[in-house]
Amino acid sequence: MKLKVQMIGVDLDGTLLTTDKKLLPYTASVLKAAAGQGKIVLPVTGRPLCGVPEELLALHGIRYVISANGGRIVDRKEEKILHEDLLPAETARRILNIMGEYDAMREVYYDGIGYAPRECLERIHTYLSYPPMAEYVVSTRIPVDDVMVKFEQEKRGVDKLQGLFAKAGERDEALERIRQIPGTAVTSVLEKNIEVNAGGVNKGKAVRLLARMLEIPLAEVLVFGDAANDIQMVREAGIGVAVANAVHEVKEAADYVTGSNDEEGAAKFIEKYVL
């Protein structure tokens, strides 16, 4: 049985990429084949655009990217921002100040680029214990001497904020405080992180928006996810698929469960049910 699919949205970390952050050849070949059949294939990620792997963007047919948990939709072919939902500067300042009370690496995202304090990047393993994730962050962020100086110089809203905390208990305390701030969408998908977008922003909303722009029925949108920031997308798309390593809430929201990210479950599902 083949599913009627026009658009395929895939989360990256924990879903499309292996646990050691690799895009495997079989997965790449399946995505390329889907795009070759005219399907819209796109990454839907919490990462900034600069954090999307080059080998994925280089695949023929990868035109659109939803980044920053749905805060930004980009058309790479036309080099246009199709939609952005920025976290207002005043709100971002409050959150950055709260994070600054703890041992946390504060990141600000502007125009698809992540900025982080140089001294925190130099001791990244304080904040990220898993080497491939630490390597990804260090290799994709632009180091700045003081993230608050960068923030005040920009004088505008941010795509997204992230805090990576040294201690889980401090993350939990900061998370409780930040969730009280109105006009925010707050998630935590890593052991000790906090991600903050403008209120109402999520991957599901962005997928719906892009489908509407491209005049694709939501029923013909297939998405894959694993973490808390994928729940709305998996629930709202016509066909929502959880990988085997997904958190319970994503599996509950999904129509199907496929193999894990390390088993290339998303690609196997696409090959079996779409190609």
XYZ file of N, CA and C in Angstrom, residues 116-119 143-150:
36
model
N 27.192 32.323 20.285
C 27.391 31.812 21.643
C 28.689 32.373 22.215
N 28.787 32.475 23.559
C 29.998 33.029 24.175
C 31.218 32.152 23.898
N 32.292 32.789 23.513
C 33.531 32.076 23.192
C 34.009 31.215 24.360
N 33.972 31.792 25.567
C 34.520 31.047 26.714
C 33.669 29.817 27.039
N 31.388 32.374 17.607
C 31.752 32.791 18.966
C 31.753 34.310 19.115
N 31.235 34.787 20.241
C 31.268 36.215 20.569
C 31.838 36.365 21.977
N 32.418 37.528 22.253
C 33.000 37.747 23.581
C 31.917 37.810 24.652
N 30.797 38.456 24.331
C 29.719 38.628 25.308
C 28.391 38.561 24.566
N 27.598 37.555 24.858
C 26.354 37.361 24.112
C 25.362 38.496 24.379
N 25.414 39.109 25.570
C 24.512 40.220 25.864
C 24.900 41.476 25.088
N 26.175 41.674 24.868
C 26.616 42.804 24.036
C 26.109 42.600 22.604
N 26.253 41.382 22.092
C 25.740 41.066 20.756
C 24.234 41.325 20.691
